[in-house]
């Protein structure tokens, strides 16, 4: 038994049986006051109450140690109930015998001269009820403690599972993101070496961010947008005038934490599936505002013309991982929805509740 559990048990024993003695002492005092005559054996009755409290502590403690009540707390209710009934009857009978012996032979309190079987039975019934209350309290505390321990372990397992899933998703997402950037640089090396050097500069910024965010699950939106601008600069070298960018972000939204690489993934998806396949290119718009206790984030793009072949490696890894990480990091009230119903725009909408 841990020292803390032992202290709690000792405090409960002292408090419970002490309360029993105190309540009976107060009732005895009130009885003397109401009868308006002194009780010659009042002191003996008080000693009897103290002795019975000490006896209750001793009997319950011995029963707990010898019978292994802590192991009983793990039993099912059907197996525990008959044991509790038998033990409370045995403890009640023992306490009743102690009460009669103390009152008649030790303290010689008036009214206990008749040491009959009837008195033993009625006394045993009373003390059995007291012991039943003690046992019910004891096992209720253990059942609550076991339930709390089980809930704590369940939450710990859930956190461990979520942490493992987040690490897997991030490990899967970062190579996917870097692969697309390297593809852009590879194309520029042959076509325009000077611009390829600029692309490497932007790519180095992206690599620093990817490495810095390895252990950070969330980053301020403002920091994420800096990386998005680096990425868009990299893509602008490749796509030139085919890529048009518009940003509409309110100042209060910049400090809101978002999953690392969330906005970058949405922008990358917009370019890969909307702008790059289209000969005319298109526009990407990033909007972020704080409304009604949530961050509302939108990444919209001009959709590719009807009949355009899908982009290579378009397995939906980025959006799927972004959605899963959003759920794990921000809870079930956070959401990511892709709206492709409009003919003029494809919009990814994200709602993230603000931290309490």
PDB file of C-alpha atoms in Angstrom, residues 104-332:
ATOM      1  CA  UNK A 104     -21.727  -4.777  32.019  1.00  0.00           C
ATOM      2  CA  UNK A 105     -18.414  -6.076  33.340  1.00  0.00           C
ATOM      3  CA  UNK A 106     -15.887  -3.275  32.747  1.00  0.00           C
ATOM      4  CA  UNK A 107     -17.729   0.033  33.056  1.00  0.00           C
ATOM      5  CA  UNK A 108     -20.789  -1.364  34.884  1.00  0.00           C
ATOM      6  CA  UNK A 109     -23.276   0.939  33.182  1.00  0.00           C
ATOM      7  CA  UNK A 110     -26.837   0.718  34.444  1.00  0.00           C
ATOM      8  CA  UNK A 111     -29.360  -0.816  32.086  1.00  0.00           C
ATOM      9  CA  UNK A 112     -27.059  -3.629  30.909  1.00  0.00           C
ATOM     10  CA  UNK A 113     -27.533  -5.990  33.840  1.00  0.00           C
ATOM     11  CA  UNK A 114     -29.540  -8.389  31.690  1.00  0.00           C
ATOM     12  CA  UNK A 115     -26.948 -10.080  29.496  1.00  0.00           C
ATOM     13  CA  UNK A 116     -29.557 -12.018  27.503  1.00  0.00           C
ATOM     14  CA  UNK A 117     -29.536 -13.597  24.074  1.00  0.00           C
ATOM     15  CA  UNK A 118     -32.196 -11.102  22.976  1.00  0.00           C
ATOM     16  CA  UNK A 119     -29.939  -8.180  23.780  1.00  0.00           C
ATOM     17  CA  UNK A 120     -27.096  -9.843  21.909  1.00  0.00           C
ATOM     18  CA  UNK A 121     -29.326 -10.364  18.838  1.00  0.00           C
ATOM     19  CA  UNK A 122     -30.680  -6.815  18.771  1.00  0.00           C
ATOM     20  CA  UNK A 123     -27.245  -5.389  19.472  1.00  0.00           C
ATOM     21  CA  UNK A 124     -25.773  -7.578  16.760  1.00  0.00           C
ATOM     22  CA  UNK A 125     -28.403  -6.363  14.285  1.00  0.00           C
ATOM     23  CA  UNK A 126     -27.594  -2.720  15.075  1.00  0.00           C
ATOM     24  CA  UNK A 127     -23.847  -3.200  14.784  1.00  0.00           C
ATOM     25  CA  UNK A 128     -24.264  -5.291  11.634  1.00  0.00           C
ATOM     26  CA  UNK A 129     -25.979  -2.306  10.008  1.00  0.00           C
ATOM     27  CA  UNK A 130     -23.108  -0.072  11.128  1.00  0.00           C
ATOM     28  CA  UNK A 131     -20.573  -2.536   9.731  1.00  0.00           C
ATOM     29  CA  UNK A 132     -22.569  -2.806   6.501  1.00  0.00           C
ATOM     30  CA  UNK A 133     -22.316   0.971   6.100  1.00  0.00           C
ATOM     31  CA  UNK A 134     -18.568   0.734   6.688  1.00  0.00           C
ATOM     32  CA  UNK A 135     -18.151  -2.039   4.105  1.00  0.00           C
ATOM     33  CA  UNK A 136     -20.316  -0.306   1.512  1.00  0.00           C
ATOM     34  CA  UNK A 137     -18.313   2.892   1.940  1.00  0.00           C
ATOM     35  CA  UNK A 138     -15.024   0.983   1.715  1.00  0.00           C
ATOM     36  CA  UNK A 139     -15.906  -0.877  -1.481  1.00  0.00           C
ATOM     37  CA  UNK A 140     -17.567   2.183  -3.032  1.00  0.00           C
ATOM     38  CA  UNK A 141     -14.310   4.113  -2.598  1.00  0.00           C
ATOM     39  CA  UNK A 142     -12.360   1.279  -4.202  1.00  0.00           C
ATOM     40  CA  UNK A 143     -14.818   0.934  -7.082  1.00  0.00           C
ATOM     41  CA  UNK A 144     -14.572   4.676  -7.752  1.00  0.00           C
ATOM     42  CA  UNK A 145     -10.780   4.532  -7.553  1.00  0.00           C
ATOM     43  CA  UNK A 146     -10.685   1.564  -9.933  1.00  0.00           C
ATOM     44  CA  UNK A 147     -13.018   3.326 -12.356  1.00  0.00           C
ATOM     45  CA  UNK A 148     -10.861   6.460 -12.276  1.00  0.00           C
ATOM     46  CA  UNK A 149      -7.714   4.382 -12.808  1.00  0.00           C
ATOM     47  CA  UNK A 150      -9.308   2.587 -15.748  1.00  0.00           C
ATOM     48  CA  UNK A 151     -10.423   5.915 -17.254  1.00  0.00           C
ATOM     49  CA  UNK A 152      -6.945   7.364 -16.749  1.00  0.00           C
ATOM     50  CA  UNK A 153      -5.354   4.363 -18.460  1.00  0.00           C
ATOM     51  CA  UNK A 154      -7.861   4.609 -21.304  1.00  0.00           C
ATOM     52  CA  UNK A 155      -7.039   8.281 -21.799  1.00  0.00           C
ATOM     53  CA  UNK A 156      -3.318   7.535 -21.661  1.00  0.00           C
ATOM     54  CA  UNK A 157      -3.727   4.855 -24.314  1.00  0.00           C
ATOM     55  CA  UNK A 158      -5.818   7.222 -26.425  1.00  0.00           C
ATOM     56  CA  UNK A 159      -3.178   9.964 -26.158  1.00  0.00           C
ATOM     57  CA  UNK A 160      -0.416   7.496 -27.022  1.00  0.00           C
ATOM     58  CA  UNK A 161      -2.429   6.262 -30.009  1.00  0.00           C
ATOM     59  CA  UNK A 162      -3.085   9.805 -31.232  1.00  0.00           C
ATOM     60  CA  UNK A 163       0.572  10.762 -30.783  1.00  0.00           C
ATOM     61  CA  UNK A 164       1.655   7.729 -32.784  1.00  0.00           C
ATOM     62  CA  UNK A 165      -0.887   8.518 -35.510  1.00  0.00           C
ATOM     63  CA  UNK A 166       0.220  12.152 -35.672  1.00  0.00           C
ATOM     64  CA  UNK A 167       3.854  11.145 -36.057  1.00  0.00           C
ATOM     65  CA  UNK A 168       2.922   8.740 -38.837  1.00  0.00           C
ATOM     66  CA  UNK A 169       0.877  11.362 -40.661  1.00  0.00           C
ATOM     67  CA  UNK A 170       3.612  13.982 -40.383  1.00  0.00           C
ATOM     68  CA  UNK A 171       6.281  11.503 -41.489  1.00  0.00           C
ATOM     69  CA  UNK A 172       4.101  10.716 -44.504  1.00  0.00           C
ATOM     70  CA  UNK A 173       3.255  14.343 -45.254  1.00  0.00           C
ATOM     71  CA  UNK A 174       6.712  15.954 -45.207  1.00  0.00           C
ATOM     72  CA  UNK A 175       8.304  13.704 -47.869  1.00  0.00           C
ATOM     73  CA  UNK A 176       5.189  14.209 -50.013  1.00  0.00           C
ATOM     74  CA  UNK A 177       5.575  17.981 -49.697  1.00  0.00           C
ATOM     75  CA  UNK A 178       9.336  17.959 -50.359  1.00  0.00           C
ATOM     76  CA  UNK A 179       8.914  15.646 -53.347  1.00  0.00           C
ATOM     77  CA  UNK A 180       6.668  18.189 -55.073  1.00  0.00           C
ATOM     78  CA  UNK A 181       9.129  21.012 -54.370  1.00  0.00           C
ATOM     79  CA  UNK A 182      12.051  19.028 -55.731  1.00  0.00           C
ATOM     80  CA  UNK A 183      10.069  18.301 -58.892  1.00  0.00           C
ATOM     81  CA  UNK A 184       9.734  22.046 -59.443  1.00  0.00           C
ATOM     82  CA  UNK A 185      13.469  22.599 -58.975  1.00  0.00           C
ATOM     83  CA  UNK A 186      14.330  19.714 -61.312  1.00  0.00           C
ATOM     84  CA  UNK A 187      12.225  21.224 -64.084  1.00  0.00           C
ATOM     85  CA  UNK A 188      13.942  24.597 -63.738  1.00  0.00           C
ATOM     86  CA  UNK A 189      17.506  23.271 -63.798  1.00  0.00           C
ATOM     87  CA  UNK A 190      17.245  22.487 -67.503  1.00  0.00           C
ATOM     88  CA  UNK A 191      14.950  25.328 -68.559  1.00  0.00           C
ATOM     89  CA  UNK A 192      16.441  28.259 -66.619  1.00  0.00           C
ATOM     90  CA  UNK A 193      19.509  27.692 -64.366  1.00  0.00           C
ATOM     91  CA  UNK A 194      19.350  31.244 -62.949  1.00  0.00           C
ATOM     92  CA  UNK A 195      15.800  30.804 -61.772  1.00  0.00           C
ATOM     93  CA  UNK A 196      16.739  27.370 -60.492  1.00  0.00           C
ATOM     94  CA  UNK A 197      19.160  29.095 -58.115  1.00  0.00           C
ATOM     95  CA  UNK A 198      16.308  31.272 -56.844  1.00  0.00           C
ATOM     96  CA  UNK A 199      14.219  28.161 -56.471  1.00  0.00           C
ATOM     97  CA  UNK A 200      16.923  26.510 -54.350  1.00  0.00           C
ATOM     98  CA  UNK A 201      16.933  29.562 -52.074  1.00  0.00           C
ATOM     99  CA  UNK A 202      13.196  29.261 -51.521  1.00  0.00           C
ATOM    100  CA  UNK A 203      13.510  25.520 -51.122  1.00  0.00           C
ATOM    101  CA  UNK A 204      16.143  25.941 -48.403  1.00  0.00           C
ATOM    102  CA  UNK A 205      13.662  28.098 -46.466  1.00  0.00           C
ATOM    103  CA  UNK A 206      11.057  25.391 -46.846  1.00  0.00           C
ATOM    104  CA  UNK A 207      13.518  22.745 -45.656  1.00  0.00           C
ATOM    105  CA  UNK A 208      14.395  24.777 -42.577  1.00  0.00           C
ATOM    106  CA  UNK A 209      10.732  25.100 -41.771  1.00  0.00           C
ATOM    107  CA  UNK A 210      10.106  21.388 -42.295  1.00  0.00           C
ATOM    108  CA  UNK A 211      12.996  20.508 -39.969  1.00  0.00           C
ATOM    109  CA  UNK A 212      12.030  23.132 -37.384  1.00  0.00           C
ATOM    110  CA  UNK A 213       8.432  21.898 -37.319  1.00  0.00           C
ATOM    111  CA  UNK A 214       9.472  18.260 -36.861  1.00  0.00           C
ATOM    112  CA  UNK A 215       8.571  18.316 -33.154  1.00  0.00           C
ATOM    113  CA  UNK A 216       5.996  21.128 -33.265  1.00  0.00           C
ATOM    114  CA  UNK A 217       2.475  19.958 -33.989  1.00  0.00           C
ATOM    115  CA  UNK A 218       1.037  23.463 -34.291  1.00  0.00           C
ATOM    116  CA  UNK A 219       2.479  26.829 -35.359  1.00  0.00           C
ATOM    117  CA  UNK A 220       1.045  30.364 -35.464  1.00  0.00           C
ATOM    118  CA  UNK A 221      -0.814  31.063 -38.670  1.00  0.00           C
ATOM    119  CA  UNK A 222       1.547  33.946 -39.418  1.00  0.00           C
ATOM    120  CA  UNK A 223       4.553  31.593 -39.408  1.00  0.00           C
ATOM    121  CA  UNK A 224       2.717  29.125 -41.644  1.00  0.00           C
ATOM    122  CA  UNK A 225       1.874  31.885 -44.129  1.00  0.00           C
ATOM    123  CA  UNK A 226       5.560  32.836 -44.412  1.00  0.00           C
ATOM    124  CA  UNK A 227       6.287  29.310 -45.598  1.00  0.00           C
ATOM    125  CA  UNK A 228       3.307  29.426 -47.958  1.00  0.00           C
ATOM    126  CA  UNK A 229       4.765  32.576 -49.550  1.00  0.00           C
ATOM    127  CA  UNK A 230       8.095  30.788 -50.039  1.00  0.00           C
ATOM    128  CA  UNK A 231       6.279  27.906 -51.660  1.00  0.00           C
ATOM    129  CA  UNK A 232       4.251  30.215 -53.904  1.00  0.00           C
ATOM    130  CA  UNK A 233       7.439  32.033 -54.921  1.00  0.00           C
ATOM    131  CA  UNK A 234       8.909  28.688 -55.870  1.00  0.00           C
ATOM    132  CA  UNK A 235       5.865  27.770 -57.941  1.00  0.00           C
ATOM    133  CA  UNK A 236       5.701  31.248 -59.483  1.00  0.00           C
ATOM    134  CA  UNK A 237       9.136  30.690 -61.011  1.00  0.00           C
ATOM    135  CA  UNK A 238       7.813  27.583 -62.715  1.00  0.00           C
ATOM    136  CA  UNK A 239       4.331  28.775 -63.615  1.00  0.00           C
ATOM    137  CA  UNK A 240       5.220  32.461 -64.252  1.00  0.00           C
ATOM    138  CA  UNK A 241       2.169  34.571 -65.207  1.00  0.00           C
ATOM    139  CA  UNK A 242      -0.079  31.510 -65.087  1.00  0.00           C
ATOM    140  CA  UNK A 243      -0.141  31.788 -61.284  1.00  0.00           C
ATOM    141  CA  UNK A 244      -1.932  34.689 -59.608  1.00  0.00           C
ATOM    142  CA  UNK A 245      -2.080  34.954 -55.816  1.00  0.00           C
ATOM    143  CA  UNK A 246      -4.317  36.960 -53.521  1.00  0.00           C
ATOM    144  CA  UNK A 247      -4.097  37.043 -49.714  1.00  0.00           C
ATOM    145  CA  UNK A 248      -6.772  38.373 -47.348  1.00  0.00           C
ATOM    146  CA  UNK A 249      -5.801  37.696 -43.711  1.00  0.00           C
ATOM    147  CA  UNK A 250      -6.994  39.714 -40.713  1.00  0.00           C
ATOM    148  CA  UNK A 251      -4.318  40.693 -38.138  1.00  0.00           C
ATOM    149  CA  UNK A 252      -6.026  38.876 -35.253  1.00  0.00           C
ATOM    150  CA  UNK A 253      -5.837  35.605 -37.183  1.00  0.00           C
ATOM    151  CA  UNK A 254      -2.038  35.603 -37.433  1.00  0.00           C
ATOM    152  CA  UNK A 255      -1.455  34.395 -33.857  1.00  0.00           C
ATOM    153  CA  UNK A 256      -3.978  31.540 -33.963  1.00  0.00           C
ATOM    154  CA  UNK A 257      -2.219  28.127 -33.804  1.00  0.00           C
ATOM    155  CA  UNK A 258      -2.850  25.827 -36.744  1.00  0.00           C
ATOM    156  CA  UNK A 259      -1.486  22.359 -37.558  1.00  0.00           C
ATOM    157  CA  UNK A 260       1.965  22.717 -39.089  1.00  0.00           C
ATOM    158  CA  UNK A 261       1.899  22.599 -42.917  1.00  0.00           C
ATOM    159  CA  UNK A 262      -1.907  22.758 -43.038  1.00  0.00           C
ATOM    160  CA  UNK A 263      -2.178  25.902 -45.190  1.00  0.00           C
ATOM    161  CA  UNK A 264       0.816  24.849 -47.294  1.00  0.00           C
ATOM    162  CA  UNK A 265      -0.888  21.528 -48.046  1.00  0.00           C
ATOM    163  CA  UNK A 266      -4.108  23.258 -49.119  1.00  0.00           C
ATOM    164  CA  UNK A 267      -2.228  25.709 -51.353  1.00  0.00           C
ATOM    165  CA  UNK A 268      -0.142  22.903 -52.842  1.00  0.00           C
ATOM    166  CA  UNK A 269      -3.335  20.948 -53.578  1.00  0.00           C
ATOM    167  CA  UNK A 270      -4.901  24.009 -55.221  1.00  0.00           C
ATOM    168  CA  UNK A 271      -1.928  24.520 -57.535  1.00  0.00           C
ATOM    169  CA  UNK A 272      -1.422  20.855 -58.307  1.00  0.00           C
ATOM    170  CA  UNK A 273      -5.045  20.097 -59.211  1.00  0.00           C
ATOM    171  CA  UNK A 274      -6.311  23.502 -60.330  1.00  0.00           C
ATOM    172  CA  UNK A 275      -3.628  25.852 -61.638  1.00  0.00           C
ATOM    173  CA  UNK A 276      -0.831  23.652 -62.999  1.00  0.00           C
ATOM    174  CA  UNK A 277      -2.968  21.450 -65.304  1.00  0.00           C
ATOM    175  CA  UNK A 278      -4.659  24.472 -66.907  1.00  0.00           C
ATOM    176  CA  UNK A 279      -2.928  26.092 -69.919  1.00  0.00           C
ATOM    177  CA  UNK A 280      -4.294  29.475 -68.859  1.00  0.00           C
ATOM    178  CA  UNK A 281      -3.383  28.967 -65.202  1.00  0.00           C
ATOM    179  CA  UNK A 282      -5.551  30.619 -62.587  1.00  0.00           C
ATOM    180  CA  UNK A 283      -5.719  32.322 -59.211  1.00  0.00           C
ATOM    181  CA  UNK A 284      -5.155  31.088 -55.675  1.00  0.00           C
ATOM    182  CA  UNK A 285      -6.778  33.020 -52.845  1.00  0.00           C
ATOM    183  CA  UNK A 286      -5.912  32.568 -49.162  1.00  0.00           C
ATOM    184  CA  UNK A 287      -8.343  34.067 -46.638  1.00  0.00           C
ATOM    185  CA  UNK A 288      -8.279  33.864 -42.840  1.00  0.00           C
ATOM    186  CA  UNK A 289     -10.549  35.617 -40.344  1.00  0.00           C
ATOM    187  CA  UNK A 290     -11.603  35.145 -36.733  1.00  0.00           C
ATOM    188  CA  UNK A 291     -15.376  34.915 -36.321  1.00  0.00           C
ATOM    189  CA  UNK A 292     -17.632  33.544 -33.582  1.00  0.00           C
ATOM    190  CA  UNK A 293     -14.793  32.035 -31.576  1.00  0.00           C
ATOM    191  CA  UNK A 294     -13.221  30.193 -34.508  1.00  0.00           C
ATOM    192  CA  UNK A 295     -10.574  30.694 -37.152  1.00  0.00           C
ATOM    193  CA  UNK A 296     -12.192  30.520 -40.580  1.00  0.00           C
ATOM    194  CA  UNK A 297      -9.615  29.686 -43.233  1.00  0.00           C
ATOM    195  CA  UNK A 298     -10.274  29.369 -46.952  1.00  0.00           C
ATOM    196  CA  UNK A 299      -7.990  28.423 -49.833  1.00  0.00           C
ATOM    197  CA  UNK A 300      -9.776  28.889 -53.175  1.00  0.00           C
ATOM    198  CA  UNK A 301      -8.467  28.247 -56.649  1.00  0.00           C
ATOM    199  CA  UNK A 302      -9.602  28.363 -60.242  1.00  0.00           C
ATOM    200  CA  UNK A 303     -10.505  24.799 -61.191  1.00  0.00           C
ATOM    201  CA  UNK A 304      -8.852  23.019 -64.090  1.00  0.00           C
ATOM    202  CA  UNK A 305     -10.888  22.935 -67.321  1.00  0.00           C
ATOM    203  CA  UNK A 306     -13.314  20.088 -67.754  1.00  0.00           C
ATOM    204  CA  UNK A 307     -11.645  17.054 -69.256  1.00  0.00           C
ATOM    205  CA  UNK A 308      -8.158  17.935 -67.960  1.00  0.00           C
ATOM    206  CA  UNK A 309      -6.279  14.730 -67.024  1.00  0.00           C
ATOM    207  CA  UNK A 310      -5.697  14.369 -63.281  1.00  0.00           C
ATOM    208  CA  UNK A 311      -2.306  15.375 -61.917  1.00  0.00           C
ATOM    209  CA  UNK A 312       0.222  12.558 -61.419  1.00  0.00           C
ATOM    210  CA  UNK A 313       0.470  11.050 -57.924  1.00  0.00           C
ATOM    211  CA  UNK A 314      -2.952  12.515 -57.077  1.00  0.00           C
ATOM    212  CA  UNK A 315      -3.868  10.002 -54.440  1.00  0.00           C
ATOM    213  CA  UNK A 316      -5.254  12.605 -52.049  1.00  0.00           C
ATOM    214  CA  UNK A 317      -2.519  12.014 -49.461  1.00  0.00           C
ATOM    215  CA  UNK A 318      -2.126  15.704 -48.615  1.00  0.00           C
ATOM    216  CA  UNK A 319      -5.780  16.512 -47.971  1.00  0.00           C
ATOM    217  CA  UNK A 320      -6.405  13.238 -46.156  1.00  0.00           C
ATOM    218  CA  UNK A 321      -3.472  13.793 -43.796  1.00  0.00           C
ATOM    219  CA  UNK A 322      -4.420  17.435 -43.279  1.00  0.00           C
ATOM    220  CA  UNK A 323      -7.944  16.395 -42.314  1.00  0.00           C
ATOM    221  CA  UNK A 324      -6.744  13.677 -39.930  1.00  0.00           C
ATOM    222  CA  UNK A 325      -4.180  15.907 -38.251  1.00  0.00           C
ATOM    223  CA  UNK A 326      -6.794  18.636 -37.887  1.00  0.00           C
ATOM    224  CA  UNK A 327      -9.139  16.187 -36.154  1.00  0.00           C
ATOM    225  CA  UNK A 328      -6.456  14.873 -33.805  1.00  0.00           C
ATOM    226  CA  UNK A 329      -4.965  18.249 -32.878  1.00  0.00           C
ATOM    227  CA  UNK A 330      -8.040  20.487 -32.774  1.00  0.00           C
ATOM    228  CA  UNK A 331     -10.833  18.078 -31.832  1.00  0.00           C
ATOM    229  CA  UNK A 332     -14.017  16.957 -33.491  1.00  0.00           C
TER     230      UNK A 332
END
